[in-house]
PDB file of C-alpha atoms and ligand atoms in Angstrom:
ATOM      1  CA  MET B   1     -13.985 -19.265  14.625  1.00  0.00           C
ATOM      2  CA  LEU B   2     -16.415 -21.326  16.613  1.00  0.00           C
ATOM      3  CA  ILE B   3     -16.503 -20.617  20.355  1.00  0.00           C
ATOM      4  CA  LYS B   4     -16.676 -24.017  22.009  1.00  0.00           C
ATOM      5  CA  SER B   5     -15.910 -22.885  25.528  1.00  0.00           C
ATOM      6  CA  ALA B   6     -15.582 -19.607  27.388  1.00  0.00           C
ATOM      7  CA  GLU B   7     -14.837 -19.510  31.085  1.00  0.00           C
ATOM      8  CA  PHE B   8     -13.948 -16.907  33.661  1.00  0.00           C
ATOM      9  CA  VAL B   9     -10.460 -17.469  35.079  1.00  0.00           C
ATOM     10  CA  VAL B  10      -9.473 -14.719  37.512  1.00  0.00           C
ATOM     11  CA  SER B  11      -9.867 -11.037  38.400  1.00  0.00           C
ATOM     12  CA  ASN B  12      -7.133  -8.927  39.886  1.00  0.00           C
ATOM     13  CA  SER B  13      -5.625  -5.482  40.019  1.00  0.00           C
ATOM     14  CA  ASP B  14      -2.023  -6.546  39.664  1.00  0.00           C
ATOM     15  CA  VAL B  15      -0.505  -7.546  36.350  1.00  0.00           C
ATOM     16  CA  ALA B  16       1.996  -9.731  38.222  1.00  0.00           C
ATOM     17  CA  LYS B  17      -0.898 -11.925  39.386  1.00  0.00           C
ATOM     18  CA  CYS B  18      -2.422 -12.465  35.930  1.00  0.00           C
ATOM     19  CA  PRO B  19      -2.391 -16.086  34.646  1.00  0.00           C
ATOM     20  CA  LYS B  20       1.153 -17.378  34.203  1.00  0.00           C
ATOM     21  CA  SER B  21       0.334 -19.443  31.105  1.00  0.00           C
ATOM     22  CA  SER B  22       1.811 -18.276  27.835  1.00  0.00           C
ATOM     23  CA  LEU B  23      -1.485 -18.447  25.927  1.00  0.00           C
ATOM     24  CA  PRO B  24      -2.015 -15.564  23.509  1.00  0.00           C
ATOM     25  CA  GLU B  25      -4.329 -12.850  24.780  1.00  0.00           C
ATOM     26  CA  TYR B  26      -6.382  -9.925  23.525  1.00  0.00           C
ATOM     27  CA  ALA B  27      -7.493  -7.042  25.724  1.00  0.00           C
ATOM     28  CA  PHE B  28     -10.477  -4.746  25.395  1.00  0.00           C
ATOM     29  CA  ILE B  29      -9.932  -1.190  26.516  1.00  0.00           C
ATOM     30  CA  GLY B  30     -11.764   2.118  26.080  1.00  0.00           C
ATOM     31  CA  ARG B  31     -13.869   4.645  27.920  1.00  0.00           C
ATOM     32  CA  SER B  32     -16.207   3.466  30.640  1.00  0.00           C
ATOM     33  CA  ASN B  33     -19.588   2.411  29.267  1.00  0.00           C
ATOM     34  CA  VAL B  34     -18.316   2.058  25.678  1.00  0.00           C
ATOM     35  CA  GLY B  35     -19.353  -1.623  25.695  1.00  0.00           C
ATOM     36  CA  LYS B  36     -16.204  -3.666  26.462  1.00  0.00           C
ATOM     37  CA  SER B  37     -17.900  -6.229  28.676  1.00  0.00           C
ATOM     38  CA  SER B  38     -20.951  -6.460  26.388  1.00  0.00           C
ATOM     39  CA  LEU B  39     -18.657  -7.148  23.443  1.00  0.00           C
ATOM     40  CA  ILE B  40     -17.007 -10.031  25.295  1.00  0.00           C
ATOM     41  CA  ASN B  41     -20.442 -11.531  25.910  1.00  0.00           C
ATOM     42  CA  MET B  42     -21.470 -11.024  22.277  1.00  0.00           C
ATOM     43  CA  LEU B  43     -18.272 -12.556  20.865  1.00  0.00           C
ATOM     44  CA  THR B  44     -18.442 -15.577  23.149  1.00  0.00           C
ATOM     45  CA  GLY B  45     -22.202 -15.986  22.844  1.00  0.00           C
ATOM     46  CA  ARG B  46     -22.431 -16.061  26.665  1.00  0.00           C
ATOM     47  CA  ARG B  47     -24.968 -13.542  27.894  1.00  0.00           C
ATOM     48  CA  SER B  48     -23.484 -12.855  31.315  1.00  0.00           C
ATOM     49  CA  LEU B  49     -19.897 -14.020  31.182  1.00  0.00           C
ATOM     50  CA  ALA B  50     -18.588 -10.468  31.693  1.00  0.00           C
ATOM     51  CA  LYS B  51     -20.548  -8.171  33.988  1.00  0.00           C
ATOM     52  CA  THR B  52     -22.169  -5.202  32.242  1.00  0.00           C
ATOM     53  CA  SER B  53     -24.068  -2.178  33.502  1.00  0.00           C
ATOM     54  CA  GLY B  54     -25.887   0.883  32.253  1.00  0.00           C
ATOM     55  CA  LYS B  55     -23.793   2.868  34.714  1.00  0.00           C
ATOM     56  CA  PRO B  56     -20.160   3.589  33.866  1.00  0.00           C
ATOM     57  CA  GLY B  57     -17.449   2.150  36.108  1.00  0.00           C
ATOM     58  CA  LYS B  58     -18.777  -1.422  36.289  1.00  0.00           C
ATOM     59  CA  THR B  59     -15.576  -3.312  35.480  1.00  0.00           C
ATOM     60  CA  GLN B  60     -12.951  -2.442  38.079  1.00  0.00           C
ATOM     61  CA  LEU B  61     -10.361  -5.199  37.684  1.00  0.00           C
ATOM     62  CA  ILE B  62      -8.336  -7.061  35.060  1.00  0.00           C
ATOM     63  CA  ASN B  63     -10.572 -10.028  34.151  1.00  0.00           C
ATOM     64  CA  HIS B  64      -9.223 -13.033  32.278  1.00  0.00           C
ATOM     65  CA  PHE B  65     -11.508 -15.309  30.269  1.00  0.00           C
ATOM     66  CA  LEU B  66     -10.219 -18.550  28.753  1.00  0.00           C
ATOM     67  CA  ILE B  67     -11.608 -19.203  25.279  1.00  0.00           C
ATOM     68  CA  ASN B  68     -11.574 -22.633  23.597  1.00  0.00           C
ATOM     69  CA  LYS B  69      -8.968 -23.613  26.205  1.00  0.00           C
ATOM     70  CA  ASN B  70      -6.267 -21.956  24.126  1.00  0.00           C
ATOM     71  CA  TRP B  71      -6.422 -18.163  24.275  1.00  0.00           C
ATOM     72  CA  HIS B  72      -7.488 -15.394  26.660  1.00  0.00           C
ATOM     73  CA  LEU B  73      -9.831 -12.456  26.301  1.00  0.00           C
ATOM     74  CA  VAL B  74      -9.240  -9.704  28.857  1.00  0.00           C
ATOM     75  CA  ASP B  75     -11.876  -7.281  30.101  1.00  0.00           C
ATOM     76  CA  LEU B  76     -10.428  -4.124  31.631  1.00  0.00           C
ATOM     77  CA  PRO B  77     -11.884  -1.161  33.518  1.00  0.00           C
ATOM     78  CA  GLY B  78     -12.710   1.865  31.447  1.00  0.00           C
ATOM     79  CA  TYR B  79     -10.634   4.987  31.417  1.00  0.00           C
ATOM     80  CA  GLY B  80     -11.957   8.527  31.573  1.00  0.00           C
ATOM     81  CA  TYR B  81     -14.879   8.049  33.879  1.00  0.00           C
ATOM     82  CA  ALA B  82     -15.308  11.380  35.653  1.00  0.00           C
ATOM     83  CA  ARG B  83     -17.431  10.171  38.555  1.00  0.00           C
ATOM     84  CA  VAL B  84     -15.088   7.718  40.215  1.00  0.00           C
ATOM     85  CA  SER B  85     -12.944   9.372  42.863  1.00  0.00           C
ATOM     86  CA  LYS B  86      -9.620  10.854  41.827  1.00  0.00           C
ATOM     87  CA  SER B  87      -7.694   8.252  43.785  1.00  0.00           C
ATOM     88  CA  SER B  88      -9.492   5.255  42.267  1.00  0.00           C
ATOM     89  CA  LYS B  89      -9.105   6.845  38.826  1.00  0.00           C
ATOM     90  CA  LYS B  90      -5.354   6.999  39.478  1.00  0.00           C
ATOM     91  CA  THR B  91      -5.315   3.388  40.663  1.00  0.00           C
ATOM     92  CA  PHE B  92      -7.194   2.193  37.536  1.00  0.00           C
ATOM     93  CA  GLN B  93      -4.890   4.201  35.331  1.00  0.00           C
ATOM     94  CA  LYS B  94      -1.853   2.732  37.017  1.00  0.00           C
ATOM     95  CA  PHE B  95      -2.800  -0.894  36.658  1.00  0.00           C
ATOM     96  CA  ILE B  96      -4.110  -0.433  33.120  1.00  0.00           C
ATOM     97  CA  THR B  97      -0.763   1.129  32.177  1.00  0.00           C
ATOM     98  CA  GLN B  98       1.118  -1.648  33.953  1.00  0.00           C
ATOM     99  CA  TYR B  99      -0.996  -4.306  32.265  1.00  0.00           C
ATOM    100  CA  PHE B 100      -0.140  -2.967  28.804  1.00  0.00           C
ATOM    101  CA  SER B 101       3.494  -2.325  29.664  1.00  0.00           C
ATOM    102  CA  TYR B 102       4.286  -5.714  31.209  1.00  0.00           C
ATOM    103  CA  ARG B 103       1.901  -8.326  29.846  1.00  0.00           C
ATOM    104  CA  GLU B 104       4.055 -10.246  27.394  1.00  0.00           C
ATOM    105  CA  GLN B 105       1.228 -12.580  26.360  1.00  0.00           C
ATOM    106  CA  LEU B 106      -0.732  -9.652  24.926  1.00  0.00           C
ATOM    107  CA  VAL B 107      -0.916 -10.107  21.156  1.00  0.00           C
ATOM    108  CA  SER B 108      -3.118  -7.127  20.410  1.00  0.00           C
ATOM    109  CA  ALA B 109      -5.292  -4.578  22.153  1.00  0.00           C
ATOM    110  CA  PHE B 110      -8.714  -3.589  20.877  1.00  0.00           C
ATOM    111  CA  VAL B 111      -9.537   0.038  21.584  1.00  0.00           C
ATOM    112  CA  LEU B 112     -13.303   0.430  21.738  1.00  0.00           C
ATOM    113  CA  VAL B 113     -14.841   3.666  20.538  1.00  0.00           C
ATOM    114  CA  ASP B 114     -18.533   4.617  20.560  1.00  0.00           C
ATOM    115  CA  ILE B 115     -19.469   5.102  16.887  1.00  0.00           C
ATOM    116  CA  ARG B 116     -21.900   7.896  17.807  1.00  0.00           C
ATOM    117  CA  HIS B 117     -19.291  10.320  19.053  1.00  0.00           C
ATOM    118  CA  LYS B 118     -16.642  12.496  17.465  1.00  0.00           C
ATOM    119  CA  PRO B 119     -13.041  11.396  18.119  1.00  0.00           C
ATOM    120  CA  GLN B 120     -12.322  12.068  21.805  1.00  0.00           C
ATOM    121  CA  PRO B 121      -8.912  13.335  22.964  1.00  0.00           C
ATOM    122  CA  ILE B 122      -8.669  10.641  25.654  1.00  0.00           C
ATOM    123  CA  ASP B 123      -9.016   7.832  23.066  1.00  0.00           C
ATOM    124  CA  LEU B 124      -6.602   9.489  20.635  1.00  0.00           C
ATOM    125  CA  GLU B 125      -4.072   9.996  23.444  1.00  0.00           C
ATOM    126  CA  PHE B 126      -4.418   6.392  24.548  1.00  0.00           C
ATOM    127  CA  MET B 127      -3.861   5.091  21.011  1.00  0.00           C
ATOM    128  CA  ASN B 128      -0.829   7.354  20.663  1.00  0.00           C
ATOM    129  CA  TRP B 129       0.511   5.944  23.916  1.00  0.00           C
ATOM    130  CA  LEU B 130       0.028   2.384  22.592  1.00  0.00           C
ATOM    131  CA  GLY B 131       1.881   3.394  19.437  1.00  0.00           C
ATOM    132  CA  GLU B 132       4.762   4.946  21.386  1.00  0.00           C
ATOM    133  CA  ASN B 133       5.037   1.725  23.372  1.00  0.00           C
ATOM    134  CA  SER B 134       4.874  -0.477  20.241  1.00  0.00           C
ATOM    135  CA  ILE B 135       1.698  -2.216  21.414  1.00  0.00           C
ATOM    136  CA  PRO B 136      -0.360  -3.409  18.422  1.00  0.00           C
ATOM    137  CA  PHE B 137      -4.033  -2.463  18.426  1.00  0.00           C
ATOM    138  CA  SER B 138      -7.192  -2.380  16.344  1.00  0.00           C
ATOM    139  CA  ILE B 139     -10.129  -0.036  16.778  1.00  0.00           C
ATOM    140  CA  ILE B 140     -13.578  -1.461  17.485  1.00  0.00           C
ATOM    141  CA  PHE B 141     -16.444   0.931  16.877  1.00  0.00           C
ATOM    142  CA  THR B 142     -19.323  -0.035  19.197  1.00  0.00           C
ATOM    143  CA  LYS B 143     -23.094   0.543  19.339  1.00  0.00           C
ATOM    144  CA  ALA B 144     -23.533   0.565  15.547  1.00  0.00           C
ATOM    145  CA  ASP B 145     -27.207  -0.378  16.075  1.00  0.00           C
ATOM    146  CA  LYS B 146     -27.776   3.199  17.252  1.00  0.00           C
ATOM    147  CA  LEU B 147     -27.033   4.775  13.853  1.00  0.00           C
ATOM    148  CA  LYS B 148     -28.163   4.392  10.252  1.00  0.00           C
ATOM    149  CA  PRO B 149     -25.640   2.820   7.848  1.00  0.00           C
ATOM    150  CA  LYS B 150     -25.007   6.125   6.014  1.00  0.00           C
ATOM    151  CA  VAL B 151     -24.237   7.893   9.289  1.00  0.00           C
ATOM    152  CA  ILE B 152     -21.945   5.052  10.369  1.00  0.00           C
ATOM    153  CA  GLU B 153     -20.020   5.471   7.145  1.00  0.00           C
ATOM    154  CA  ARG B 154     -19.694   9.207   7.714  1.00  0.00           C
ATOM    155  CA  HIS B 155     -18.555   8.817  11.310  1.00  0.00           C
ATOM    156  CA  VAL B 156     -15.940   6.224  10.323  1.00  0.00           C
ATOM    157  CA  ASP B 157     -14.681   8.559   7.568  1.00  0.00           C
ATOM    158  CA  ASP B 158     -14.465  11.443  10.053  1.00  0.00           C
ATOM    159  CA  TYR B 159     -12.545   9.195  12.441  1.00  0.00           C
ATOM    160  CA  LYS B 160     -10.113   8.187   9.701  1.00  0.00           C
ATOM    161  CA  LYS B 161      -9.427  11.846   8.902  1.00  0.00           C
ATOM    162  CA  VAL B 162      -8.509  12.595  12.509  1.00  0.00           C
ATOM    163  CA  MET B 163      -6.398   9.420  12.849  1.00  0.00           C
ATOM    164  CA  LEU B 164      -4.424  10.377   9.743  1.00  0.00           C
ATOM    165  CA  GLU B 165      -3.291  13.536  11.543  1.00  0.00           C
ATOM    166  CA  PHE B 166      -1.314  11.257  13.884  1.00  0.00           C
ATOM    167  CA  TRP B 167      -0.817   8.015  11.978  1.00  0.00           C
ATOM    168  CA  GLU B 168       0.468   7.129   8.528  1.00  0.00           C
ATOM    169  CA  GLU B 169      -2.523   4.915   7.987  1.00  0.00           C
ATOM    170  CA  MET B 170      -5.818   4.140   9.630  1.00  0.00           C
ATOM    171  CA  PRO B 171      -5.348   1.205  12.014  1.00  0.00           C
ATOM    172  CA  ASN B 172      -7.290  -1.963  11.364  1.00  0.00           C
ATOM    173  CA  TYR B 173     -10.891  -1.402  12.509  1.00  0.00           C
ATOM    174  CA  PHE B 174     -14.238  -3.136  13.001  1.00  0.00           C
ATOM    175  CA  VAL B 175     -17.798  -1.817  13.202  1.00  0.00           C
ATOM    176  CA  THR B 176     -19.802  -3.731  15.819  1.00  0.00           C
ATOM    177  CA  SER B 177     -23.001  -3.899  17.801  1.00  0.00           C
ATOM    178  CA  SER B 178     -23.321  -6.176  20.796  1.00  0.00           C
ATOM    179  CA  SER B 179     -27.090  -5.951  20.864  1.00  0.00           C
ATOM    180  CA  LYS B 180     -27.396  -6.891  17.159  1.00  0.00           C
ATOM    181  CA  SER B 181     -24.333  -9.167  16.973  1.00  0.00           C
ATOM    182  CA  ILE B 182     -22.827  -7.037  14.207  1.00  0.00           C
ATOM    183  CA  GLY B 183     -19.133  -7.624  13.502  1.00  0.00           C
ATOM    184  CA  LYS B 184     -18.890 -10.845  15.482  1.00  0.00           C
ATOM    185  CA  ASP B 185     -17.520 -13.039  12.694  1.00  0.00           C
ATOM    186  CA  ASP B 186     -15.029 -10.401  11.545  1.00  0.00           C
ATOM    187  CA  VAL B 187     -13.516  -9.861  14.998  1.00  0.00           C
ATOM    188  CA  LEU B 188     -13.327 -13.597  15.725  1.00  0.00           C
ATOM    189  CA  ALA B 189     -11.816 -14.350  12.305  1.00  0.00           C
ATOM    190  CA  TYR B 190      -9.196 -11.677  12.918  1.00  0.00           C
ATOM    191  CA  ILE B 191      -8.275 -13.145  16.309  1.00  0.00           C
ATOM    192  CA  GLU B 192      -8.087 -16.591  14.723  1.00  0.00           C
ATOM    193  CA  THR B 193      -5.698 -15.281  12.061  1.00  0.00           C
ATOM    194  CA  LEU B 194      -3.469 -13.769  14.756  1.00  0.00           C
ATOM    195  CA  ASN B 195      -3.580 -16.979  16.823  1.00  0.00           C
ATOM    196  CA  ASP B 196      -2.628 -19.014  13.719  1.00  0.00           C
ATOM    197  CA  SER B 197       0.226 -16.638  12.903  1.00  0.00           C
ATOM    198  CA  LEU B 198       1.794 -17.432  16.284  1.00  0.00           C
ATOM    199  CA  LYS B 199       1.938 -21.179  15.692  1.00  0.00           C
TER     200      LYS B 199
HETATM  201  P1  GTP O 201     -17.220  -0.288  32.192  1.00  0.00           P
HETATM  202  O1  GTP O 201     -17.040  -1.684  32.671  1.00  0.00           O
HETATM  203  O2  GTP O 201     -18.002   0.550  33.141  1.00  0.00           O
HETATM  204  O3  GTP O 201     -15.941   0.362  31.784  1.00  0.00           O
HETATM  205  O4  GTP O 201     -18.166  -0.325  30.865  1.00  0.00           O
HETATM  206  P2  GTP O 201     -18.092  -1.271  29.579  1.00  0.00           P
HETATM  207  O5  GTP O 201     -17.265  -0.604  28.534  1.00  0.00           O
HETATM  208  O6  GTP O 201     -17.716  -2.648  29.950  1.00  0.00           O
HETATM  209  O7  GTP O 201     -19.610  -1.223  29.065  1.00  0.00           O
HETATM  210  P3  GTP O 201     -20.758  -2.330  29.226  1.00  0.00           P
HETATM  211  O8  GTP O 201     -20.471  -3.496  28.349  1.00  0.00           O
HETATM  212  O9  GTP O 201     -21.004  -2.574  30.662  1.00  0.00           O
HETATM  213  O10 GTP O 201     -21.989  -1.557  28.555  1.00  0.00           O
HETATM  214  C1  GTP O 201     -22.386  -0.289  28.988  1.00  0.00           C
HETATM  215  C2  GTP O 201     -23.812  -0.016  28.519  1.00  0.00           C
HETATM  216  O11 GTP O 201     -23.850   0.066  27.092  1.00  0.00           O
HETATM  217  C3  GTP O 201     -24.807  -1.116  28.896  1.00  0.00           C
HETATM  218  O12 GTP O 201     -26.024  -0.491  29.227  1.00  0.00           O
HETATM  219  C4  GTP O 201     -24.935  -1.935  27.620  1.00  0.00           C
HETATM  220  O13 GTP O 201     -26.186  -2.568  27.497  1.00  0.00           O
HETATM  221  C5  GTP O 201     -24.798  -0.852  26.566  1.00  0.00           C
HETATM  222  N1  GTP O 201     -24.239  -1.401  25.302  1.00  0.00           N
HETATM  223  C6  GTP O 201     -23.076  -2.074  25.156  1.00  0.00           C
HETATM  224  N2  GTP O 201     -22.875  -2.428  23.882  1.00  0.00           N
HETATM  225  C7  GTP O 201     -23.957  -1.983  23.199  1.00  0.00           C
HETATM  226  C8  GTP O 201     -24.351  -2.043  21.805  1.00  0.00           C
HETATM  227  O14 GTP O 201     -23.686  -2.592  20.929  1.00  0.00           O
HETATM  228  N3  GTP O 201     -25.538  -1.442  21.489  1.00  0.00           N
HETATM  229  C9  GTP O 201     -26.311  -0.813  22.407  1.00  0.00           C
HETATM  230  N4  GTP O 201     -27.427  -0.245  21.983  1.00  0.00           N
HETATM  231  N5  GTP O 201     -25.982  -0.742  23.710  1.00  0.00           N
HETATM  232  C10 GTP O 201     -24.828  -1.315  24.099  1.00  0.00           C
HETATM  233 MG1   MG O 202     -17.060  -3.428  31.703  1.00  0.00          MG
END
């Protein structure tokens, strides 16, 4: 899919105030610093559309981006960041949960996971929660530029093994790098297929 336009629409902390349009949308979620905002910039080819930072906790709101005037990408705050205060952690958690529970336009979530790390309980728990709430999702492994291909393969295999303890099959997944533009075409083609299936 060619990205002809990508524009910021609105930020807010209340799912009720998200855009009212019925355009299909896709949300990026995962631990703080995993690369959600960077991935949005890589996919859209716009360097600073979504704000990124080396420090975790950069994205603090639900951010809607309108792509090709006919679908939305959503950048969310990260979960599991230990250094934000307990109360703001609770607030994030609450509006993330509300976003996923009430946003009817959401076609699929993408759960981002850093390819360098072993499966983390917080990610596994979040994916289980999505499953329990019948919210479709794919996994996006990020930062693939940091590892050699053989190691990537091994880490993905290890991840599959752990997922199969909870799931009948490994969810759909992508291996990506925002700094090297790896996985861009695959993720965009997948979104295009989903968009087409809704027509
Ligand atoms: P929060 O908004 O804090 O939840 O973080 P985020 O998940 O949006 O992460 P963000 O995109 O801000 O990136 C965090 C850090 O990881 C930044 O320093 C990015 O440059 C770096 N980063 C993101 N993606 C990649 C990648 O594919 N490869 C490498 N090497 N670094 C990356
Ligand atoms: Mg972010």
